[in-house]
CSV table of C-alpha atoms in Angstrom, one decimal:
chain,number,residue,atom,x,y,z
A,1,UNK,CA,126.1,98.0,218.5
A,2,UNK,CA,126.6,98.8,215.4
A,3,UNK,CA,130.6,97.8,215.2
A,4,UNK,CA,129.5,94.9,217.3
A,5,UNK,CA,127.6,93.9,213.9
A,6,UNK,CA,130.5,94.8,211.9
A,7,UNK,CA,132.6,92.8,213.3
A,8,UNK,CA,130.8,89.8,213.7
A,9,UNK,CA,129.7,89.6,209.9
A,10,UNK,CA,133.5,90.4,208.7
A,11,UNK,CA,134.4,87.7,211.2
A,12,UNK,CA,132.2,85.2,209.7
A,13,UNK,CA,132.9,86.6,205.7
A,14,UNK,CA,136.5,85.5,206.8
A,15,UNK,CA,135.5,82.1,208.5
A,16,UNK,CA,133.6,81.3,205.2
A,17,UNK,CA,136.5,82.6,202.8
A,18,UNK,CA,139.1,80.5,204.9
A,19,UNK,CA,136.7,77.6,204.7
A,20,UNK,CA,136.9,78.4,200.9
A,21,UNK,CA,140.6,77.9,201.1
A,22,UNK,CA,140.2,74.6,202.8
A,23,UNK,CA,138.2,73.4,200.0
A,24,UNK,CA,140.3,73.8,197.6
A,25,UNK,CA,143.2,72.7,199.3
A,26,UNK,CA,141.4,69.3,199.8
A,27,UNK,CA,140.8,69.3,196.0
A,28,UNK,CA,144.2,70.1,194.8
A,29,UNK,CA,145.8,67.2,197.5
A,30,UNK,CA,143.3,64.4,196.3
A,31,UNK,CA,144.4,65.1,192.7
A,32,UNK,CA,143.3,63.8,189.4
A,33,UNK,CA,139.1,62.4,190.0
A,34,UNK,CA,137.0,61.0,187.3
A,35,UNK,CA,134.2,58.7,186.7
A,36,UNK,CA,132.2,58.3,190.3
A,37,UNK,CA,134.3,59.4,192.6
A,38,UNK,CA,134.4,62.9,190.6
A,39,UNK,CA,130.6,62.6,190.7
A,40,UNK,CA,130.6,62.3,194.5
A,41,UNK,CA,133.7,64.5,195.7
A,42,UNK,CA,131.7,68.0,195.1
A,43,UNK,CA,132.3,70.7,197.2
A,44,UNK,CA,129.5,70.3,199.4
A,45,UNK,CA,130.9,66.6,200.2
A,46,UNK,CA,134.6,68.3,200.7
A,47,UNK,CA,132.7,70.5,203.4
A,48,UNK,CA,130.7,67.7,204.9
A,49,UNK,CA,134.5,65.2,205.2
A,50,UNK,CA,136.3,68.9,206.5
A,51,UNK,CA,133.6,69.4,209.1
A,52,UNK,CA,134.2,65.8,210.1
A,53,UNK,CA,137.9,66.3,210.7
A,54,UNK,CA,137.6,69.6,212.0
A,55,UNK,CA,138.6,71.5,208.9
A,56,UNK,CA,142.1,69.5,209.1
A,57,UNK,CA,142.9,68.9,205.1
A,58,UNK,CA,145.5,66.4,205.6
A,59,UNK,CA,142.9,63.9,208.2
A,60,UNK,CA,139.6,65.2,205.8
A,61,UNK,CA,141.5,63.7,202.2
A,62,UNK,CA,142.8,60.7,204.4
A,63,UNK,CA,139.1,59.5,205.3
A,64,UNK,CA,137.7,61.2,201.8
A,65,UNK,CA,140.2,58.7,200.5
A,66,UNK,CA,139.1,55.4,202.4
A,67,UNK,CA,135.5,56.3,201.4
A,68,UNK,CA,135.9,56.1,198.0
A,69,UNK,CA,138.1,53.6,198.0
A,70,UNK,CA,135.1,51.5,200.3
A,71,UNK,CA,132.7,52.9,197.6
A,72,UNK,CA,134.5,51.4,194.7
A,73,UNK,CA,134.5,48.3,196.1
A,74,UNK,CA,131.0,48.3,198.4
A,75,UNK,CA,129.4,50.5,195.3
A,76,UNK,CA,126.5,51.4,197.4
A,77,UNK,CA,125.2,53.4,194.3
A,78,UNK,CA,124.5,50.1,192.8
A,79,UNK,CA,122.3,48.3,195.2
A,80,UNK,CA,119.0,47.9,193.9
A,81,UNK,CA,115.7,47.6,196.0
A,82,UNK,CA,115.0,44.1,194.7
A,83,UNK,CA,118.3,42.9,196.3
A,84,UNK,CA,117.4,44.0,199.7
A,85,UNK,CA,113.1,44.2,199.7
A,86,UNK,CA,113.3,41.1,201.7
A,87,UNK,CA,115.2,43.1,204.7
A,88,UNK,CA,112.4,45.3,204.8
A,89,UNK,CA,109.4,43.4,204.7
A,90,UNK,CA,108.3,44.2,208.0
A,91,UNK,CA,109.1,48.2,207.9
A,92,UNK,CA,112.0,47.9,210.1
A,93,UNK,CA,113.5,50.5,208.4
A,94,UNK,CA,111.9,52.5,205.6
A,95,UNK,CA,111.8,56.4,204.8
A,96,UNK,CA,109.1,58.3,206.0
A,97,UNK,CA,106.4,60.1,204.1
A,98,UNK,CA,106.8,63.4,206.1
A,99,UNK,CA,110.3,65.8,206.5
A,100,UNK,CA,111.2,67.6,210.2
A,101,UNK,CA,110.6,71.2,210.5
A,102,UNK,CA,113.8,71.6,208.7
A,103,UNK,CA,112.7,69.9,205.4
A,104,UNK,CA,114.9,67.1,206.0
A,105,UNK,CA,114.8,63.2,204.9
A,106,UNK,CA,113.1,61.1,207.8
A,107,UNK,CA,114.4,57.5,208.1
A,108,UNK,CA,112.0,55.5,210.5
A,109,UNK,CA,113.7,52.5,212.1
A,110,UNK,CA,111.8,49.6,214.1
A,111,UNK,CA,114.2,47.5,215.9
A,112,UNK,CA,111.4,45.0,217.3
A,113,UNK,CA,110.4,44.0,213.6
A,114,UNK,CA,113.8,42.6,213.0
A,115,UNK,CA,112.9,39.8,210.5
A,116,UNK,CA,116.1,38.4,209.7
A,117,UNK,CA,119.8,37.3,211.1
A,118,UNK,CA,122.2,38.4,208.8
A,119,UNK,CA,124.0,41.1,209.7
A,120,UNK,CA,126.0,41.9,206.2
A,121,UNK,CA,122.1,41.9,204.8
A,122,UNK,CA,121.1,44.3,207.3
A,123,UNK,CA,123.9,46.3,206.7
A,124,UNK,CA,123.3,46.6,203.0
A,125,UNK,CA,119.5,47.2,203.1
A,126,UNK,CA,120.4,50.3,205.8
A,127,UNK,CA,122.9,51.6,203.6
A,128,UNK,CA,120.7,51.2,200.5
A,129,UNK,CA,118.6,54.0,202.8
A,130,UNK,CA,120.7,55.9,203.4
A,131,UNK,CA,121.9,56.2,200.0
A,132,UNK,CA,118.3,56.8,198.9
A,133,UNK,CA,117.4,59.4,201.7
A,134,UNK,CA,120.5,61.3,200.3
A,135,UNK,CA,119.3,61.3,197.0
A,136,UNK,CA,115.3,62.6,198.3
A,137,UNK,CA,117.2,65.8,200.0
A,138,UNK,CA,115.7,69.1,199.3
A,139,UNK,CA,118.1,71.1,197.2
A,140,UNK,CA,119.6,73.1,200.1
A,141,UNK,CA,119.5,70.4,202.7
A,142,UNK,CA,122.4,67.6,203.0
A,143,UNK,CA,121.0,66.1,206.4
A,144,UNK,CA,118.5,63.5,207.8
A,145,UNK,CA,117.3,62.8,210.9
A,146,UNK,CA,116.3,59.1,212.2
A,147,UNK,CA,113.6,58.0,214.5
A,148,UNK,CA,113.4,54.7,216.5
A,149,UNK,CA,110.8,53.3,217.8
A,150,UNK,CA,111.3,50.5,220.1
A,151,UNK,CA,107.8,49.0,220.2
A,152,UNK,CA,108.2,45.1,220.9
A,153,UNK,CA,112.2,45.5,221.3
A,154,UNK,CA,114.0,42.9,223.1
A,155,UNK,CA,117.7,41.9,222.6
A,156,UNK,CA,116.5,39.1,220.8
A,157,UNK,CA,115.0,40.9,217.7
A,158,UNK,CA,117.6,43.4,217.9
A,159,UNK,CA,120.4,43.4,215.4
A,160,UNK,CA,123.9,42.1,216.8
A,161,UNK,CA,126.5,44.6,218.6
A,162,UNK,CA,128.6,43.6,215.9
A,163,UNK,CA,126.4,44.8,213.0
A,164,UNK,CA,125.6,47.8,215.0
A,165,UNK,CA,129.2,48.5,215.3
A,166,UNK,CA,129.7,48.1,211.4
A,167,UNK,CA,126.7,50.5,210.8
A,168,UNK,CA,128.2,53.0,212.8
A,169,UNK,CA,131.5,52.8,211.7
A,170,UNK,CA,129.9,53.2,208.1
A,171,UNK,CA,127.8,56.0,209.3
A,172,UNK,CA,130.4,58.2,210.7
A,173,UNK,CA,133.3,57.6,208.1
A,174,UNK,CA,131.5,57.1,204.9
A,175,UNK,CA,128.1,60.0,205.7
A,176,UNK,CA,129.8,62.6,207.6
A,177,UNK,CA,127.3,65.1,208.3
A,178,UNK,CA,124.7,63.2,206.6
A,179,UNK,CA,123.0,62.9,210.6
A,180,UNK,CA,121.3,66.0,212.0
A,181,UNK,CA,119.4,64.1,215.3
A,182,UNK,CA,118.8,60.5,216.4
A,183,UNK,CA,115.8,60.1,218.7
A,184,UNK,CA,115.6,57.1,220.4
A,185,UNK,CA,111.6,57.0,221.5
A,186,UNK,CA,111.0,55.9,225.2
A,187,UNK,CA,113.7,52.9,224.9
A,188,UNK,CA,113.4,50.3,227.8
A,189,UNK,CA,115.4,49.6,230.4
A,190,UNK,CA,117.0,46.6,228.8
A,191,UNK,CA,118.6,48.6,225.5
A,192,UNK,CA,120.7,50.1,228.1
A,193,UNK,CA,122.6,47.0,228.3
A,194,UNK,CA,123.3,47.3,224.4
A,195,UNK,CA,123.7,51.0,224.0
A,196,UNK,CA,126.6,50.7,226.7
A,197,UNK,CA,128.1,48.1,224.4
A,198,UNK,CA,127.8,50.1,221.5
A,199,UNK,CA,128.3,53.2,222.2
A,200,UNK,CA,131.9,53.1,223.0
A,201,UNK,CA,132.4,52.9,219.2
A,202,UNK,CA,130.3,56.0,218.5
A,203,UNK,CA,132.4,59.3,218.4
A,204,UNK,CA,131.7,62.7,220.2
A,205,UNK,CA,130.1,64.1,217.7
A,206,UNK,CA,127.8,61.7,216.7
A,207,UNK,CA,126.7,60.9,220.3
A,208,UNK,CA,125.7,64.2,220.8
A,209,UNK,CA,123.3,64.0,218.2
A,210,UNK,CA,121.6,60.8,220.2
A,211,UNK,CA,118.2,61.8,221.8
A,212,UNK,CA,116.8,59.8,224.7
A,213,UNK,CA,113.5,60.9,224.6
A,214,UNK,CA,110.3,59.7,226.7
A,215,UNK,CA,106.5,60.2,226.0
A,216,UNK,CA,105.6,61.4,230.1
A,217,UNK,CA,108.2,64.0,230.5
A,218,UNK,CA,108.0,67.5,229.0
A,219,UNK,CA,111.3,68.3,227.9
A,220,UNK,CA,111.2,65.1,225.3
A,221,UNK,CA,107.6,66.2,224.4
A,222,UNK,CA,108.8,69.8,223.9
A,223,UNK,CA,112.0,68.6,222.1
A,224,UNK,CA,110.1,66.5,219.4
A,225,UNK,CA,107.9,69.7,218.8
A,226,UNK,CA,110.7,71.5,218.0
A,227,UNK,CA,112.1,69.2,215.3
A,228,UNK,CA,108.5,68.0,213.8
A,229,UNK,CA,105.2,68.7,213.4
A,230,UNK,CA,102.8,66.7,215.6
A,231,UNK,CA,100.7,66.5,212.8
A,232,UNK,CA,102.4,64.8,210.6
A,233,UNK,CA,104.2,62.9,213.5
A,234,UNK,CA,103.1,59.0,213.8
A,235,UNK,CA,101.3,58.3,216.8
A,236,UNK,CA,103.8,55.8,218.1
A,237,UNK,CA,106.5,59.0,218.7
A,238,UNK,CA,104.1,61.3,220.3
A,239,UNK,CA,102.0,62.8,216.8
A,240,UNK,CA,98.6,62.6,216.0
A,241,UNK,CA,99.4,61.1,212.6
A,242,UNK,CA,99.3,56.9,211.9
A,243,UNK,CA,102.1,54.7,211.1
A,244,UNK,CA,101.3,52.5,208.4
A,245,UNK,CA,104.3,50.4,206.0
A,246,UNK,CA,103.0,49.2,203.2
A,247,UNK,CA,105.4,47.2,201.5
A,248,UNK,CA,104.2,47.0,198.0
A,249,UNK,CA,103.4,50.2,197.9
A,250,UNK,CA,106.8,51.0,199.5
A,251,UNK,CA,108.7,48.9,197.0
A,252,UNK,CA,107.2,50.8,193.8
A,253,UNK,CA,108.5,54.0,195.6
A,254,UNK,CA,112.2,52.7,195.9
A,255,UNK,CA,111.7,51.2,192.3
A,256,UNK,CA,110.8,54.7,190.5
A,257,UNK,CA,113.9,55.9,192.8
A,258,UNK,CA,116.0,53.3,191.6
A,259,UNK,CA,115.6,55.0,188.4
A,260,UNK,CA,116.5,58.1,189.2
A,261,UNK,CA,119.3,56.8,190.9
A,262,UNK,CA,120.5,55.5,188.0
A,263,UNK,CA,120.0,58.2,185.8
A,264,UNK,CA,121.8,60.7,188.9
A,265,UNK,CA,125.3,57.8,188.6
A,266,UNK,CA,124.8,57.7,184.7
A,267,UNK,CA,123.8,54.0,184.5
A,268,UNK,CA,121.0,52.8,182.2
A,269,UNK,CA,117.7,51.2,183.8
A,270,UNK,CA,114.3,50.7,183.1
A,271,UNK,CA,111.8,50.8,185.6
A,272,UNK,CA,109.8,47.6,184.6
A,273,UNK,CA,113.0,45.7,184.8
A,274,UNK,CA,113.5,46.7,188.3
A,275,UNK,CA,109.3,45.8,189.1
A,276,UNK,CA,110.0,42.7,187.4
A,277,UNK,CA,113.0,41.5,189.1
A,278,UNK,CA,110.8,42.5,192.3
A,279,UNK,CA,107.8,40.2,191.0
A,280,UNK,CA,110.4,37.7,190.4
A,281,UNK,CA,112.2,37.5,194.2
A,282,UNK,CA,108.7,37.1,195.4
A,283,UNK,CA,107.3,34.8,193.3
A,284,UNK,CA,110.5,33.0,194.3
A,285,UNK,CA,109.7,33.2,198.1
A,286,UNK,CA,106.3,32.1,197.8
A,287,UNK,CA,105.4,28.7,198.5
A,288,UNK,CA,104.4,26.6,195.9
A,289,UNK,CA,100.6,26.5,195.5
């Protein structure tokens, strides 16, 4: 028993030392970094793009590459929660006030409050999210998990298979390993018709991660007890707790965060100009009186 031991933690001391190797392979090929992309490329996120190609350094710096390449131009460290408060008016997607059992970011997403039709919108305000969930990790934790709630879905308020493939295309070559779990909460019949059109763009490992789970059979009930607490857990996936978006309140959390953001990227903000250009988008909106 003892050897048995032995062996398996010299086994895993040389995993983690080859692993090592790998790393620092991936450095060495990308080359010269600075500014952002030196920023972003720490070791953690040459794990995260190694794990994603299956520790393969010539396919993990070729899609390293095309991420920073889509950040410099995308610069999804620069979106502000003023430019995209109007996508989330309704809650449709915001970050939960609670962590899983694992301590990790919870995004919340509501397809049937979709409130708007464009799809590059959409696509910025989730990536905005995202982006912010990353930077609310706890210290030793560099995954989130999502939960959907399809309360008043119908294909009509959902978003387009087209800016559902772009967000997954996003998702799985720009946040590799950013995704522990997805659960999709008692989905009807009728999102089967746009998951099969979807999920043909989703790879292995990311659809493994998908969780069809319903609220009158045990195994889901026993699966979301595993991941969260039921206290804390809105009612709406099975928790004793209540789901309420407050979208003021909401948007002075993502405005102090904007300042951190900036400080984490180096940029210079204030938080009253980021309130302000809030106040300003909605005085704009509002009807005249």
């Amino acid at each position: 028993m003892y050897l048995l031991r032995r062996h398996s933690q010299t086994h895993q001391e040389n995993d983690s030392s080859q692993k090592d190797v790998k790393v620092s392979e991936l450095r060495a090929a990308l080359g010269p970094l600075s500014g952002r992309s030196l920023k972003f490329c720490t070791d953690a996120c040459l794990r995260r793009y190694l794990e994603a190609r299956n520790w393969n350094v010539d396919k993990a710096k070729k899609m390293l590459e095309e991420t920073l390449k889509w950040r410099s131009t995308y610069k999804p460290e620069e979106i502000r929660w003023h430019e995209v408060a109007h996508e989330g008016e309704t809650g449709k997607v915001s970050r939960a006030d609670f962590h899983d059992r694992d301590g990790r970011t919870v995004l919340i997403m509501r397809p049937g409050m979709q409130n708007t039709t464009s799809g590059e919108d959409n696509v910025r305000h989730l990536v905005y999210l995202l982006e912010n969930s990353i930077l609310n990790l706890p210290e030793n934790q560099e995954q989130m998990s999502w939960l959907i709630d399809f309360t008043g879905f119908s294909l009509n308020t959902n978003v387009t298979v087209k800016t559902a493939r772009d967000i997954i295309y996003i998702l799985q070559n720009h946040y590799p390993e950013r995704l522990a779990v997805v659960f999709l909460y008692s989905p009807p019949r009728i999102f089967q018709a746009f998951w099969k059109a979807v999920k043909y763009f989703v790879d292995t490992k990311t659809s493994q991660k998908v969780k069809f789970v319903y609220p009158k059979i045990k195994d889901s009930i026993e699966l979301m007890k595993t991941f969260f607490d039921i206290e804390n857990l809105p009612s709406e996936f099975g928790g004793k707790a209540t789901l309420k978006y407050d979208h003021e309140e909401f948007s002075r959390l993502m405005a102090q965060d904007d300042v951190k953001t900036a400080k984490f990227w180096g940029f210079d903000e204030k938080p009253n100009h980021i309130m302000d250009a809030i106040e300003e988008r909605k005085r704009i909106a509002s009807p005249a009186s």
